[in-house]
Amino acid sequence: MLSIKRLVTVIGVIVALTALAPVASAGSHQGFHLDKTCSEDLSEPLGFFCTVQHSDFKWIPAGTDIRYAAIPPLDPALVQAATIEIRNGTTTGVCVWSTPVDAICSFDSGTGRLAQFKLEVVVTASADQSVWYWDGTYSFGG
């Protein structure tokens, strides 16, 4: 009888660890990369928007638009809000520019599929600024 109790206890521990494994890995950081191009659009708050050309993150696929806006009273040449809207969610972050082609963008949460989405990327550009790159890490949860 004692061995059956041990077996049930071991099975219970395995089930509990299996249930907790996704929670433990939810906060782990994963690599993130996307390429985007930007187009002039005078109807946009800063006069342009960008479109993802390639992303290694499945929920931000090629064709996704990234829109930018000023954050008053901050200088929009130095600090901008960036919004990513996908089919089932949105996230808005802040991009801080150190030069006209170098920035760090941080996103801390969102809605829908991007709820609890955290992203931090370094933004760089090709020599002719025709392609912009986001490289960094993302995670979900705490």
PDB file of C-alpha atoms in Angstrom, residues 7-139:
ATOM      1  CA  LEU A   7       3.329   6.388  -6.939  1.00  0.00           C
ATOM      2  CA  VAL A   8       0.343   8.714  -6.526  1.00  0.00           C
ATOM      3  CA  THR A   9       2.593  11.333  -4.893  1.00  0.00           C
ATOM      4  CA  VAL A  10       5.165  11.085  -7.704  1.00  0.00           C
ATOM      5  CA  ILE A  11       2.422  11.364 -10.338  1.00  0.00           C
ATOM      6  CA  GLY A  12       1.004  14.396  -8.498  1.00  0.00           C
ATOM      7  CA  VAL A  13       4.420  16.073  -8.441  1.00  0.00           C
ATOM      8  CA  ILE A  14       4.936  15.386 -12.163  1.00  0.00           C
ATOM      9  CA  VAL A  15       1.504  16.809 -13.012  1.00  0.00           C
ATOM     10  CA  ALA A  16       2.186  19.913 -10.894  1.00  0.00           C
ATOM     11  CA  LEU A  17       5.602  20.481 -12.488  1.00  0.00           C
ATOM     12  CA  THR A  18       4.146  19.995 -15.949  1.00  0.00           C
ATOM     13  CA  ALA A  19       1.440  22.566 -15.222  1.00  0.00           C
ATOM     14  CA  LEU A  20       3.973  25.076 -13.876  1.00  0.00           C
ATOM     15  CA  ALA A  21       6.518  24.651 -16.673  1.00  0.00           C
ATOM     16  CA  PRO A  22       4.744  27.030 -19.123  1.00  0.00           C
ATOM     17  CA  VAL A  23       4.414  29.658 -16.385  1.00  0.00           C
ATOM     18  CA  ALA A  24       8.098  29.415 -15.533  1.00  0.00           C
ATOM     19  CA  SER A  25       9.135  29.706 -19.180  1.00  0.00           C
ATOM     20  CA  ALA A  26       6.599  32.457 -19.953  1.00  0.00           C
ATOM     21  CA  GLY A  27       8.886  35.127 -18.536  1.00  0.00           C
ATOM     22  CA  SER A  28      12.021  33.857 -20.285  1.00  0.00           C
ATOM     23  CA  HIS A  29      13.522  36.167 -22.880  1.00  0.00           C
ATOM     24  CA  GLN A  30      13.536  35.115 -26.531  1.00  0.00           C
ATOM     25  CA  GLY A  31      15.454  36.653 -29.414  1.00  0.00           C
ATOM     26  CA  PHE A  32      13.574  39.142 -31.596  1.00  0.00           C
ATOM     27  CA  HIS A  33      14.348  40.529 -35.052  1.00  0.00           C
ATOM     28  CA  LEU A  34      12.364  42.406 -37.669  1.00  0.00           C
ATOM     29  CA  ASP A  35      13.084  44.469 -40.762  1.00  0.00           C
ATOM     30  CA  LYS A  36      10.802  47.338 -41.734  1.00  0.00           C
ATOM     31  CA  THR A  37      10.560  50.005 -44.362  1.00  0.00           C
ATOM     32  CA  CYS A  38       9.041  53.425 -43.811  1.00  0.00           C
ATOM     33  CA  SER A  39       6.866  55.556 -46.065  1.00  0.00           C
ATOM     34  CA  GLU A  40       5.889  59.194 -45.994  1.00  0.00           C
ATOM     35  CA  ASP A  41       2.257  59.754 -45.070  1.00  0.00           C
ATOM     36  CA  LEU A  42       1.276  63.309 -44.169  1.00  0.00           C
ATOM     37  CA  SER A  43      -1.924  62.058 -42.526  1.00  0.00           C
ATOM     38  CA  GLU A  44       0.182  60.405 -39.814  1.00  0.00           C
ATOM     39  CA  PRO A  45       1.094  62.434 -36.692  1.00  0.00           C
ATOM     40  CA  LEU A  46       4.821  62.450 -37.523  1.00  0.00           C
ATOM     41  CA  GLY A  47       4.370  62.296 -41.303  1.00  0.00           C
ATOM     42  CA  PHE A  48       5.331  58.637 -41.819  1.00  0.00           C
ATOM     43  CA  PHE A  49       4.544  55.040 -40.883  1.00  0.00           C
ATOM     44  CA  CYS A  50       6.553  51.826 -41.211  1.00  0.00           C
ATOM     45  CA  THR A  51       5.636  48.368 -42.501  1.00  0.00           C
ATOM     46  CA  VAL A  52       7.233  45.125 -41.338  1.00  0.00           C
ATOM     47  CA  GLN A  53       8.959  43.337 -44.224  1.00  0.00           C
ATOM     48  CA  HIS A  54      10.204  40.348 -42.198  1.00  0.00           C
ATOM     49  CA  SER A  55       9.800  39.260 -38.590  1.00  0.00           C
ATOM     50  CA  ASP A  56      10.923  36.153 -36.746  1.00  0.00           C
ATOM     51  CA  PHE A  57       8.052  36.651 -34.267  1.00  0.00           C
ATOM     52  CA  LYS A  58       4.935  34.968 -35.679  1.00  0.00           C
ATOM     53  CA  TRP A  59       2.426  37.375 -34.146  1.00  0.00           C
ATOM     54  CA  ILE A  60       4.016  40.395 -35.859  1.00  0.00           C
ATOM     55  CA  PRO A  61       4.079  39.152 -39.460  1.00  0.00           C
ATOM     56  CA  ALA A  62       5.215  40.863 -42.643  1.00  0.00           C
ATOM     57  CA  GLY A  63       2.711  43.550 -43.608  1.00  0.00           C
ATOM     58  CA  THR A  64       2.136  44.740 -40.022  1.00  0.00           C
ATOM     59  CA  ASP A  65       2.216  48.543 -39.729  1.00  0.00           C
ATOM     60  CA  ILE A  66       4.085  50.367 -36.981  1.00  0.00           C
ATOM     61  CA  ARG A  67       2.833  53.879 -36.363  1.00  0.00           C
ATOM     62  CA  TYR A  68       4.594  56.655 -34.489  1.00  0.00           C
ATOM     63  CA  ALA A  69       3.375  59.675 -32.534  1.00  0.00           C
ATOM     64  CA  ALA A  70       4.833  62.465 -30.438  1.00  0.00           C
ATOM     65  CA  ILE A  71       4.708  62.355 -26.646  1.00  0.00           C
ATOM     66  CA  PRO A  72       4.076  65.964 -25.560  1.00  0.00           C
ATOM     67  CA  PRO A  73       5.954  67.881 -24.272  1.00  0.00           C
ATOM     68  CA  LEU A  74       8.962  65.769 -25.381  1.00  0.00           C
ATOM     69  CA  ASP A  75      10.871  66.495 -28.577  1.00  0.00           C
ATOM     70  CA  PRO A  76       9.590  64.004 -31.212  1.00  0.00           C
ATOM     71  CA  ALA A  77      13.068  63.898 -32.754  1.00  0.00           C
ATOM     72  CA  LEU A  78      14.300  62.324 -29.494  1.00  0.00           C
ATOM     73  CA  VAL A  79      11.313  60.422 -28.064  1.00  0.00           C
ATOM     74  CA  GLN A  80       8.362  58.848 -29.864  1.00  0.00           C
ATOM     75  CA  ALA A  81       5.497  56.524 -29.066  1.00  0.00           C
ATOM     76  CA  ALA A  82       5.408  53.480 -31.352  1.00  0.00           C
ATOM     77  CA  THR A  83       2.255  51.384 -31.786  1.00  0.00           C
ATOM     78  CA  ILE A  84       2.065  47.896 -33.256  1.00  0.00           C
ATOM     79  CA  GLU A  85      -1.443  46.715 -34.116  1.00  0.00           C
ATOM     80  CA  ILE A  86      -2.026  43.101 -35.090  1.00  0.00           C
ATOM     81  CA  ARG A  87      -5.252  41.240 -35.807  1.00  0.00           C
ATOM     82  CA  ASN A  88      -5.895  40.315 -32.177  1.00  0.00           C
ATOM     83  CA  GLY A  89      -4.058  42.920 -30.139  1.00  0.00           C
ATOM     84  CA  THR A  90      -1.980  46.053 -29.871  1.00  0.00           C
ATOM     85  CA  THR A  91       1.035  47.265 -27.956  1.00  0.00           C
ATOM     86  CA  THR A  92       2.478  50.749 -27.572  1.00  0.00           C
ATOM     87  CA  GLY A  93       6.004  51.513 -26.497  1.00  0.00           C
ATOM     88  CA  VAL A  94       8.497  54.331 -26.313  1.00  0.00           C
ATOM     89  CA  CYS A  95      11.451  54.843 -28.641  1.00  0.00           C
ATOM     90  CA  VAL A  96      14.338  56.998 -27.445  1.00  0.00           C
ATOM     91  CA  TRP A  97      16.672  58.186 -30.210  1.00  0.00           C
ATOM     92  CA  SER A  98      20.376  58.757 -29.531  1.00  0.00           C
ATOM     93  CA  THR A  99      21.038  59.699 -33.187  1.00  0.00           C
ATOM     94  CA  PRO A 100      18.731  60.004 -36.217  1.00  0.00           C
ATOM     95  CA  VAL A 101      19.369  56.297 -36.992  1.00  0.00           C
ATOM     96  CA  ASP A 102      19.890  54.723 -33.543  1.00  0.00           C
ATOM     97  CA  ALA A 103      17.250  54.162 -30.884  1.00  0.00           C
ATOM     98  CA  ILE A 104      16.076  51.867 -28.138  1.00  0.00           C
ATOM     99  CA  CYS A 105      12.379  50.963 -28.078  1.00  0.00           C
ATOM    100  CA  SER A 106      10.656  49.418 -25.068  1.00  0.00           C
ATOM    101  CA  PHE A 107       7.163  47.922 -24.959  1.00  0.00           C
ATOM    102  CA  ASP A 108       5.829  46.827 -21.577  1.00  0.00           C
ATOM    103  CA  SER A 109       2.377  45.342 -22.232  1.00  0.00           C
ATOM    104  CA  GLY A 110      -0.473  45.336 -24.655  1.00  0.00           C
ATOM    105  CA  THR A 111      -3.928  43.995 -25.367  1.00  0.00           C
ATOM    106  CA  GLY A 112      -5.263  40.724 -26.768  1.00  0.00           C
ATOM    107  CA  ARG A 113      -2.487  38.442 -27.996  1.00  0.00           C
ATOM    108  CA  LEU A 114       0.042  41.060 -26.957  1.00  0.00           C
ATOM    109  CA  ALA A 115      -1.191  41.256 -23.341  1.00  0.00           C
ATOM    110  CA  GLN A 116       1.805  40.955 -21.006  1.00  0.00           C
ATOM    111  CA  PHE A 117       4.103  41.291 -24.057  1.00  0.00           C
ATOM    112  CA  LYS A 118       7.431  42.871 -23.193  1.00  0.00           C
ATOM    113  CA  LEU A 119       9.846  43.878 -25.923  1.00  0.00           C
ATOM    114  CA  GLU A 120      13.114  45.763 -25.908  1.00  0.00           C
ATOM    115  CA  VAL A 121      14.930  46.383 -29.177  1.00  0.00           C
ATOM    116  CA  VAL A 122      17.837  48.333 -30.544  1.00  0.00           C
ATOM    117  CA  VAL A 123      16.869  50.170 -33.719  1.00  0.00           C
ATOM    118  CA  THR A 124      19.398  50.632 -36.504  1.00  0.00           C
ATOM    119  CA  ALA A 125      19.160  51.358 -40.225  1.00  0.00           C
ATOM    120  CA  SER A 126      20.819  50.370 -43.459  1.00  0.00           C
ATOM    121  CA  ALA A 127      23.352  52.878 -44.837  1.00  0.00           C
ATOM    122  CA  ASP A 128      20.722  54.500 -47.078  1.00  0.00           C
ATOM    123  CA  GLN A 129      18.007  54.260 -44.383  1.00  0.00           C
ATOM    124  CA  SER A 130      15.759  52.266 -46.712  1.00  0.00           C
ATOM    125  CA  VAL A 131      15.508  49.382 -44.232  1.00  0.00           C
ATOM    126  CA  TRP A 132      15.242  49.663 -40.461  1.00  0.00           C
ATOM    127  CA  TYR A 133      16.163  46.813 -38.111  1.00  0.00           C
ATOM    128  CA  TRP A 134      14.830  45.948 -34.668  1.00  0.00           C
ATOM    129  CA  ASP A 135      16.991  43.501 -32.725  1.00  0.00           C
ATOM    130  CA  GLY A 136      16.470  42.542 -29.111  1.00  0.00           C
ATOM    131  CA  THR A 137      14.437  40.299 -26.848  1.00  0.00           C
ATOM    132  CA  TYR A 138      10.814  39.702 -25.920  1.00  0.00           C
ATOM    133  CA  SER A 139       8.957  37.870 -23.193  1.00  0.00           C
TER     134      SER A 139
END
